[in-house]
Coordinates of C-alpha atoms in Angstrom, one line a residue:
X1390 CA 81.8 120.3 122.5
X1391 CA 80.0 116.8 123.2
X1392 CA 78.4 117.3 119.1
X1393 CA 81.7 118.0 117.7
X1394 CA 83.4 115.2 119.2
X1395 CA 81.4 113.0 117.5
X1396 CA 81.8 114.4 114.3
X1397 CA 85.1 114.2 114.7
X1398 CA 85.2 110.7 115.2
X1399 CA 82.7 109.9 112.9
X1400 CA 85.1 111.5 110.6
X1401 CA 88.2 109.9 112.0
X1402 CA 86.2 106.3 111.5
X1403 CA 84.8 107.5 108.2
X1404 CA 88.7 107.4 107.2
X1405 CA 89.5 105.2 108.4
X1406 CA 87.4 102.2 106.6
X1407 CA 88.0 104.3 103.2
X1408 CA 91.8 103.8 103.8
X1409 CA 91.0 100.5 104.5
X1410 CA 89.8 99.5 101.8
X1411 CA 92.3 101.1 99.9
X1412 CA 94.8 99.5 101.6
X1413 CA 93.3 95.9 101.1
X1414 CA 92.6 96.6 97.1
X1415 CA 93.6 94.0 95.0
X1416 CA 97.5 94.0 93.0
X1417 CA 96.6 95.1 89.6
X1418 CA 97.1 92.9 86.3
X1419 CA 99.8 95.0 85.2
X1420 CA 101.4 95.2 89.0
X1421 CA 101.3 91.2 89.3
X1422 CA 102.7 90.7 85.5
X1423 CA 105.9 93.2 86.7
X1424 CA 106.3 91.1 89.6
X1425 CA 106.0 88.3 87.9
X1426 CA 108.6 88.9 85.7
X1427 CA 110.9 90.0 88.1
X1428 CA 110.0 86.4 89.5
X1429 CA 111.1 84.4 86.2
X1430 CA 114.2 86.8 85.5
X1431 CA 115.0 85.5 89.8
X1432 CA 114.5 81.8 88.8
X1433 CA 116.5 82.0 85.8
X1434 CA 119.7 84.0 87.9
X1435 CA 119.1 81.0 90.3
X1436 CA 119.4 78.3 87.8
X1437 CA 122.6 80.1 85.8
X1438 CA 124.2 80.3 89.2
X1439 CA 124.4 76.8 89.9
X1440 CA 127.9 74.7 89.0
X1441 CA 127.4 71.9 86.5
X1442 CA 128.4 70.0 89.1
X1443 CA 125.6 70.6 91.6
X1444 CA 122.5 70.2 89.1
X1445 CA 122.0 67.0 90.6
X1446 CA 123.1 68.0 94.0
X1447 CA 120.2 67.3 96.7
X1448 CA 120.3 68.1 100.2
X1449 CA 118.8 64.8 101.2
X1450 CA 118.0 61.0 98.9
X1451 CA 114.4 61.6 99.6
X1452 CA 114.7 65.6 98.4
X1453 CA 114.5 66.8 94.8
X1454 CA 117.6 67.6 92.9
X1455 CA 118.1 71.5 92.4
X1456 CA 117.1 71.1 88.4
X1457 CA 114.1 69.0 90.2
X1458 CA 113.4 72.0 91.9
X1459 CA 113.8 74.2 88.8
X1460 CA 111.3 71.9 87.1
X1461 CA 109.0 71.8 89.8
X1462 CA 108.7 75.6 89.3
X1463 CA 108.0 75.9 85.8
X1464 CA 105.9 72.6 85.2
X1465 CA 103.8 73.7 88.3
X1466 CA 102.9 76.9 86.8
X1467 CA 102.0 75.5 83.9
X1468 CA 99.9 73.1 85.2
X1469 CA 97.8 75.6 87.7
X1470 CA 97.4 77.5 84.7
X1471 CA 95.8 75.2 82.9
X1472 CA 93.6 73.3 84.9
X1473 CA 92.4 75.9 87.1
X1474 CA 93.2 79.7 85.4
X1475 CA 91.7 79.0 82.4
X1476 CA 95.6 78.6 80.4
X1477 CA 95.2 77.5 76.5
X1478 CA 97.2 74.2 74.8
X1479 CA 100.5 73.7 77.2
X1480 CA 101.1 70.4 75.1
X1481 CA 103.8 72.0 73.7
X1482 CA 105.4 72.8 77.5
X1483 CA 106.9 69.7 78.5
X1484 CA 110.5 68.6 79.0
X1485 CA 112.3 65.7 80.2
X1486 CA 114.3 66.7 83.5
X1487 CA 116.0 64.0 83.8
X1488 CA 118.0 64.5 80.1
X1489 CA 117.1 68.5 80.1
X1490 CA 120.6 70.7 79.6
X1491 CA 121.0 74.0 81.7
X1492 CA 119.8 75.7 78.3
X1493 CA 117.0 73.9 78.0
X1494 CA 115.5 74.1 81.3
X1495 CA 116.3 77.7 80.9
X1496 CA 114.1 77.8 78.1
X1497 CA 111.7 75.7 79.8
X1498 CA 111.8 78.2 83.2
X1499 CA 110.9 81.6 80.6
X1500 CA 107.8 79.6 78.8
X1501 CA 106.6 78.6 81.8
X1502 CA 106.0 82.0 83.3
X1503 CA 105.3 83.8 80.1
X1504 CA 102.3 81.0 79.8
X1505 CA 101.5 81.3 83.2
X1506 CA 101.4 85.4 82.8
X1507 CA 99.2 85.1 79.4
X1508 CA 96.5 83.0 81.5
X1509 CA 96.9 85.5 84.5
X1510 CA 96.7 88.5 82.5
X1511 CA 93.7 86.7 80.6
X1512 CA 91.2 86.4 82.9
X1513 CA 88.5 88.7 83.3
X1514 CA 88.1 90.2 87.1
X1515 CA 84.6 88.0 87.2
X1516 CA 87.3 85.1 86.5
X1517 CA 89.6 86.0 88.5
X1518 CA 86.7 86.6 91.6
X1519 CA 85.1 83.3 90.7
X1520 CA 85.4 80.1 93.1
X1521 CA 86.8 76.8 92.1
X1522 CA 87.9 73.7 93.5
X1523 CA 91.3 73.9 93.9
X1524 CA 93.3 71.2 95.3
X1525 CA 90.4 69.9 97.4
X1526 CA 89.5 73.7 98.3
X1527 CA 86.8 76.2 97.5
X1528 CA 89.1 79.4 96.5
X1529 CA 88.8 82.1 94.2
X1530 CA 91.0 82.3 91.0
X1531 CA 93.0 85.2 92.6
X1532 CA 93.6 83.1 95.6
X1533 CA 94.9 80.0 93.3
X1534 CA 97.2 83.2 91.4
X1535 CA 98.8 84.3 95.0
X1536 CA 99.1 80.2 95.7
X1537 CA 101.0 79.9 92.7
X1538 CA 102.9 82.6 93.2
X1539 CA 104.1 81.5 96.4
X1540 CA 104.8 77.9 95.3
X1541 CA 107.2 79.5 93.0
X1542 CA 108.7 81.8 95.6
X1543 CA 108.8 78.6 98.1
X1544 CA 110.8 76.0 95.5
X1545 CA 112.7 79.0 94.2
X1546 CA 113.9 79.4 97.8
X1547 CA 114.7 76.1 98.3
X1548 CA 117.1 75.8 95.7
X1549 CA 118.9 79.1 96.8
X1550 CA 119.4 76.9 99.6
X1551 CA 121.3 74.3 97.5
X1552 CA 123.2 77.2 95.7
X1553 CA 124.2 77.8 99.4
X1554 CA 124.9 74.2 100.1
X1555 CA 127.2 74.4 97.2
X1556 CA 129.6 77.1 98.1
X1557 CA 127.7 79.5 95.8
X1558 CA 126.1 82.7 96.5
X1559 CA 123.0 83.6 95.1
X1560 CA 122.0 86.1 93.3
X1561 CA 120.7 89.3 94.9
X1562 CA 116.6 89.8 95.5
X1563 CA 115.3 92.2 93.5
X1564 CA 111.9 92.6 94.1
X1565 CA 110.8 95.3 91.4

């Protein structure tokens, strides 16, 4: 009885780290590009559900305004990217916020992540597993990829927050 006990749990712990790691693999290229679009078409509900009238609306003199916030999104992804996902030319990715129309900041919003995807979707997983120096940290590529990916998720949240500010109710989440 004593033997087969500890077969048993050798068994049970044998499972147990295969489920594991399992459980901690990685989001594949083509799970994170689904997300990611869902991510974009969230920004872009965000930014058509805002009133003319509150595109300049901030929540404080020292916050950004919610197109601020908007651009924030997009110009950040395109500049992580770049600089530190191995993006191509982004010269042509640049818009003034401060004259931008709803349309073109729209526009702006869908390059953004569609570059930002390309680079993702680009790198090889040696590229991805690789550490940089990123923002005064060593990380990995994939780390700077979930960073960026939160960043969006943080601003994106922060102008629902001004939608909400402004008597307007967001869109609903939909996460895939």
């Amino acid at each position: 009885m004593k033997h087969l006990t500890k077969i048993l749990f050798a068994a049970a712990m044998l499972f147990a780290f295969s489920l594991a790691g399992t459980l901690q693999a990685q989001t594949t290229m083509a799970e994170f590009a689904t997300k990611w679009d869902h991510g974009k078409q969230f920004t872009l509900s965000v930014l058509e559900a805002m009133p003319d009238s509150g595109m300049d609306y901030k929540t404080d003199p020292e916050a950004m305004s919610f197109k601020e916030q908007i651009h924030h999104i997009a110009s950040a992804i395109v500049g992580i990217s770049q600089g530190l996902l191995k993006g191509g030319d982004a010269s042509d990715l640049k818009i003034d916020v401060s004259t931008a129309s709803r349309e073109e900041l729209a526009a702006f919003v869908e390059k953004a992540y569609e570059y930002g995807k390309s680079a993702v979707v680009g790198l090889s997983e040696s590229d991805r597993a690789e550490v940089i120096n990123a923002f005064g940290n060593d990380l990995t590529r994939r780390q700077v990829i979930a960073m960026m990916d939160d960043h969006s998720t943080h601003h994106r949240g922060a102008a629902i927050a001004y939608l909400r500010s402004n008597g307007v109710t967001p869109p609903a989440f939909v996460g895939f």
